[in-house]
Amino acid sequence: RIEDIDTARCKPEWEAAIYDDLAWLGLNWPRPVWRQSDRRAAYGATLARLIALGLCYPCRCTRSDIRAALSAPQEGAAIGPDGPVYPGTCRSRAMSDAGPNDAIRLNIAHACDLARADPAFLETGPNAGRHTARRAPLIHTIGDVVLARRDIGTSYHIAVVTDDAAQAITEVVRGLDLFGVTPLHVLLQTVLGLPTPAYHHHRLIRDAGGRRLAKRSDAQALSVYRAQGLTPADIRARVGLT
């Protein structure tokens, strides 16, 4: 699927390059391709279920508000998968108080209470084994994440949990940088009554200085390697798939 809920950061030429590179590598995929930008109604329905379960609240805090709150001596500054862990400024607000410019956050402590037993998932990547989404780390290192952003009305967390279930995904393969957010997704699956797939978080490709290869650091695209004469077999060898 094409994960394009943040349309401001997506361009048609980048999507076309994905298809072109995958075809060159000899990979195929089901068609038509799902586009998350076409599935906002499904994500809205998932959010509505979480709201009905009493697990959400509106938040009017800006990033500067959050930074100011976290600068107070009594507040922590733990960094979660979405950035600094939210200090809970708006947690007492009711959904009936929600305004059009509010984000919607998950009350993660209430979600843990609803899940009762700690949810678990099977990992087949570098951290292979059965992992448990425990209450304390969920609350203190992930916190009350945003489930619906002001600008796009949803979030990565809602979208992938909804789509993995709708597409009957049995194994999620993604980068090791997302391992930390998987307990949150498993918690959401549990409270929503959705199946939990197996997960494989692969190692990241880094340059000689240890930096993760990414567009923002001018990492070379596959098209560059293709232009240099490398073959699909060469690429597989570089990422350890020989």
Short mmCIF file of C-alpha atoms in Angstrom, two decimals:
data_model
loop_
_atom_site.label_atom_id
_atom_site.label_comp_id
_atom_site.label_asym_id
_atom_site.label_seq_id
_atom_site.Cartn_x
_atom_site.Cartn_y
_atom_site.Cartn_z
CA ARG A 1 0.00 0.00 0.00
CA ILE A 2 0.99 3.61 -0.43
CA GLU A 3 1.13 5.33 2.95
CA ASP A 4 0.32 8.88 1.88
CA ILE A 5 -1.91 10.31 4.61
CA ASP A 6 0.46 13.27 4.91
CA THR A 7 -0.22 14.53 1.40
CA ALA A 8 2.01 17.58 1.85
CA ARG A 9 5.04 15.28 1.97
CA CYS A 10 4.03 12.99 -0.90
CA LYS A 11 4.69 13.55 -4.60
CA PRO A 12 3.43 11.54 -7.61
CA GLU A 13 6.95 11.19 -8.99
CA TRP A 14 8.16 9.59 -5.77
CA GLU A 15 5.31 7.09 -5.89
CA ALA A 16 6.09 6.28 -9.52
CA ALA A 17 9.72 5.72 -8.58
CA ILE A 18 8.66 3.18 -5.94
CA TYR A 19 6.78 1.11 -8.52
CA ASP A 20 9.64 1.39 -11.00
CA ASP A 21 12.29 0.34 -8.47
CA LEU A 22 10.25 -2.61 -7.17
CA ALA A 23 9.63 -3.86 -10.70
CA TRP A 24 13.34 -3.56 -11.50
CA LEU A 25 14.14 -5.61 -8.39
CA GLY A 26 11.81 -8.33 -9.68
CA LEU A 27 9.10 -7.83 -7.05
CA ASN A 28 5.37 -7.98 -7.65
CA TRP A 29 2.40 -6.85 -5.55
CA PRO A 30 -1.41 -7.13 -5.43
CA ARG A 31 -3.37 -4.64 -7.50
CA PRO A 32 -5.04 -2.24 -7.18
CA VAL A 33 -2.64 -0.73 -4.67
CA TRP A 34 -4.30 0.58 -1.52
CA ARG A 35 -3.78 4.30 -0.90
CA GLN A 36 -4.18 5.55 2.63
CA SER A 37 -5.32 8.93 1.35
CA ASP A 38 -8.43 7.14 0.03
CA ARG A 39 -9.23 5.48 3.38
CA ARG A 40 -9.91 8.39 5.69
CA ALA A 41 -13.45 7.14 6.37
CA ALA A 42 -12.07 3.82 7.64
CA TYR A 43 -9.60 5.62 9.92
CA GLY A 44 -12.39 7.87 11.15
CA ALA A 45 -14.39 4.78 12.06
CA THR A 46 -11.46 3.35 14.04
CA LEU A 47 -11.03 6.63 15.88
CA ALA A 48 -14.76 6.72 16.65
CA ARG A 49 -14.51 3.24 18.22
CA LEU A 50 -11.65 4.37 20.46
CA ILE A 51 -13.59 7.48 21.45
CA ALA A 52 -16.66 5.34 22.24
CA LEU A 53 -14.44 3.22 24.51
CA GLY A 54 -13.53 6.36 26.47
CA LEU A 55 -9.88 6.22 25.45
CA CYS A 56 -9.44 9.64 23.83
CA TYR A 57 -9.38 13.30 24.69
CA PRO A 58 -8.97 16.55 22.73
CA CYS A 59 -5.70 18.45 22.93
CA ARG A 60 -5.13 22.10 22.07
CA CYS A 61 -1.43 22.15 22.97
CA THR A 62 1.07 23.42 20.42
CA ARG A 63 4.61 22.10 20.21
CA SER A 64 5.84 25.19 22.02
CA ASP A 65 3.28 24.55 24.79
CA ILE A 66 4.59 21.03 25.20
CA ARG A 67 8.22 22.20 25.26
CA ALA A 68 7.34 24.77 27.92
CA ALA A 69 5.55 22.17 30.07
CA LEU A 70 8.46 19.74 29.77
CA SER A 71 10.91 22.43 30.83
CA ALA A 72 9.31 22.57 34.30
CA PRO A 73 11.53 20.89 36.93
CA GLN A 74 8.83 18.40 37.97
CA GLU A 75 8.23 17.19 34.42
CA GLY A 76 10.28 14.60 32.61
CA ALA A 77 11.62 14.92 29.11
CA ALA A 78 11.48 11.30 27.97
CA ILE A 79 11.63 10.86 24.21
CA GLY A 80 9.12 8.46 22.70
CA PRO A 81 8.59 7.29 19.11
CA ASP A 82 6.69 10.49 18.31
CA GLY A 83 9.08 12.83 20.11
CA PRO A 84 8.93 14.12 23.71
CA VAL A 85 6.39 12.16 25.77
CA TYR A 86 3.31 14.34 26.20
CA PRO A 87 2.97 15.62 29.80
CA GLY A 88 -0.83 15.24 29.91
CA THR A 89 -1.78 18.91 29.99
CA CYS A 90 -5.20 18.35 28.35
CA ARG A 91 -5.88 14.88 29.77
CA SER A 92 -8.81 16.05 31.90
CA ARG A 93 -10.70 17.47 28.92
CA ALA A 94 -13.78 15.61 27.66
CA MET A 95 -14.43 14.81 24.01
CA SER A 96 -17.58 16.95 24.25
CA ASP A 97 -15.21 19.90 24.64
CA ALA A 98 -13.35 19.14 21.38
CA GLY A 99 -12.94 22.02 18.96
CA PRO A 100 -12.14 22.01 15.22
CA ASN A 101 -8.48 22.87 15.86
CA ASP A 102 -7.87 20.21 18.50
CA ALA A 103 -5.80 17.10 18.02
CA ILE A 104 -7.15 13.85 19.49
CA ARG A 105 -4.87 11.95 21.87
CA LEU A 106 -4.97 8.43 23.28
CA ASN A 107 -5.21 8.11 27.04
CA ILE A 108 -2.70 5.31 27.13
CA ALA A 109 -3.21 4.49 30.81
CA HIS A 110 -6.93 3.93 30.20
CA ALA A 111 -6.09 1.79 27.16
CA CYS A 112 -3.77 -0.36 29.28
CA ASP A 113 -6.53 -0.75 31.86
CA LEU A 114 -8.98 -1.86 29.17
CA ALA A 115 -6.49 -4.35 27.72
CA ARG A 116 -6.05 -5.90 31.20
CA ALA A 117 -3.29 -8.43 30.48
CA ASP A 118 -0.17 -7.01 28.84
CA PRO A 119 -0.48 -7.56 25.06
CA ALA A 120 2.33 -9.51 23.38
CA PHE A 121 3.74 -9.95 19.87
CA LEU A 122 6.17 -12.24 18.08
CA GLU A 123 9.31 -10.62 16.64
CA THR A 124 11.34 -12.46 13.99
CA GLY A 125 13.97 -9.77 13.34
CA PRO A 126 17.22 -8.94 15.20
CA ASN A 127 15.34 -8.86 18.53
CA ALA A 128 13.68 -12.20 17.83
CA GLY A 129 11.36 -13.62 20.44
CA ARG A 130 8.08 -12.93 22.16
CA HIS A 131 7.81 -9.36 23.44
CA THR A 132 5.30 -7.97 25.92
CA ALA A 133 3.79 -4.49 25.71
CA ARG A 134 4.04 -3.69 29.41
CA ARG A 135 2.05 -0.94 31.08
CA ALA A 136 4.88 1.10 32.63
CA PRO A 137 7.00 1.46 29.46
CA LEU A 138 3.88 2.24 27.41
CA ILE A 139 2.92 5.05 29.77
CA HIS A 140 6.38 6.48 30.44
CA THR A 141 8.19 6.04 27.12
CA ILE A 142 5.32 6.30 24.60
CA GLY A 143 2.64 8.24 26.44
CA ASP A 144 -0.56 9.83 25.16
CA VAL A 145 0.22 9.86 21.44
CA VAL A 146 -1.77 11.81 18.88
CA LEU A 147 -4.32 9.61 17.09
CA ALA A 148 -5.75 12.35 14.89
CA ARG A 149 -3.67 15.31 13.80
CA ARG A 150 -5.29 18.70 13.31
CA ASP A 151 -4.23 18.91 9.66
CA ILE A 152 -4.93 15.38 8.37
CA GLY A 153 -7.54 14.02 10.80
CA THR A 154 -5.70 10.76 11.46
CA SER A 155 -2.22 9.43 12.24
CA TYR A 156 0.25 6.74 11.23
CA HIS A 157 -0.78 4.68 14.27
CA ILE A 158 -4.48 4.60 13.38
CA ALA A 159 -3.81 4.05 9.68
CA VAL A 160 -1.44 1.08 9.93
CA VAL A 161 -3.43 -0.71 12.63
CA THR A 162 -6.63 -0.31 10.60
CA ASP A 163 -5.06 -1.35 7.31
CA ASP A 164 -3.09 -4.31 8.65
CA ALA A 165 -6.35 -5.80 9.91
CA ALA A 166 -8.35 -4.92 6.79
CA GLN A 167 -5.70 -6.44 4.50
CA ALA A 168 -5.32 -9.55 6.71
CA ILE A 169 -1.59 -8.90 7.10
CA THR A 170 0.12 -11.81 8.87
CA GLU A 171 3.66 -10.37 9.11
CA VAL A 172 4.67 -6.73 9.20
CA VAL A 173 8.17 -6.04 7.87
CA ARG A 174 9.59 -2.61 8.62
CA GLY A 175 12.71 -0.85 9.88
CA LEU A 176 14.25 -1.34 13.30
CA ASP A 177 13.62 2.35 13.98
CA LEU A 178 9.91 1.50 14.35
CA PHE A 179 10.43 -1.29 16.88
CA GLY A 180 9.73 1.09 19.75
CA VAL A 181 6.24 1.97 18.49
CA THR A 182 5.13 -1.64 17.94
CA PRO A 183 3.93 -2.11 21.57
CA LEU A 184 1.56 0.83 20.99
CA HIS A 185 0.19 -0.75 17.83
CA VAL A 186 -0.28 -4.08 19.61
CA LEU A 187 -2.12 -2.28 22.43
CA LEU A 188 -4.44 -0.62 19.90
CA GLN A 189 -5.06 -3.97 18.20
CA THR A 190 -5.96 -5.49 21.56
CA VAL A 191 -8.47 -2.86 22.67
CA LEU A 192 -10.03 -2.82 19.19
CA GLY A 193 -10.33 -6.62 19.05
CA LEU A 194 -8.08 -6.87 15.98
CA PRO A 195 -5.58 -9.67 15.26
CA THR A 196 -1.91 -9.07 16.02
CA PRO A 197 0.44 -10.03 13.18
CA ALA A 198 4.02 -11.19 13.60
CA TYR A 199 6.64 -8.46 13.20
CA HIS A 200 10.06 -8.38 11.57
CA HIS A 201 12.05 -5.20 12.17
CA HIS A 202 15.03 -5.28 9.84
CA ARG A 203 18.31 -3.51 10.42
CA LEU A 204 18.77 -0.08 8.85
CA ILE A 205 21.17 0.64 6.04
CA ARG A 206 23.75 3.18 7.19
CA ASP A 207 26.63 5.04 5.60
CA ALA A 208 30.28 4.84 6.65
CA GLY A 209 29.64 7.40 9.39
CA GLY A 210 26.77 5.39 10.87
CA ARG A 211 24.03 7.71 9.63
CA ARG A 212 20.79 6.11 8.49
CA LEU A 213 20.34 6.42 4.73
CA ALA A 214 17.36 8.69 4.10
CA LYS A 215 16.21 11.30 1.60
CA ARG A 216 16.81 14.10 4.08
CA SER A 217 20.50 13.17 4.25
CA ASP A 218 20.81 12.96 0.44
CA ALA A 219 21.01 9.18 0.41
CA GLN A 220 21.31 7.71 -3.06
CA ALA A 221 18.12 6.36 -4.60
CA LEU A 222 18.02 2.97 -6.31
CA SER A 223 17.82 4.81 -9.63
CA VAL A 224 21.32 6.18 -8.99
CA TYR A 225 22.73 2.69 -8.47
CA ARG A 226 20.91 1.49 -11.57
CA ALA A 227 22.48 4.32 -13.58
CA GLN A 228 25.88 3.24 -12.25
CA GLY A 229 25.31 -0.21 -13.74
CA LEU A 230 24.46 -2.21 -10.63
CA THR A 231 22.08 -5.15 -11.04
CA PRO A 232 19.24 -6.33 -8.77
CA ALA A 233 21.61 -9.08 -7.58
CA ASP A 234 24.14 -6.42 -6.56
CA ILE A 235 21.51 -4.62 -4.50
CA ARG A 236 20.43 -7.83 -2.79
CA ALA A 237 24.05 -8.55 -1.91
CA ARG A 238 24.47 -5.06 -0.42
CA VAL A 239 21.54 -5.54 1.94
CA GLY A 240 22.49 -9.09 2.90
CA LEU A 241 19.90 -10.99 0.88
CA THR A 242 22.29 -13.24 -1.03
#
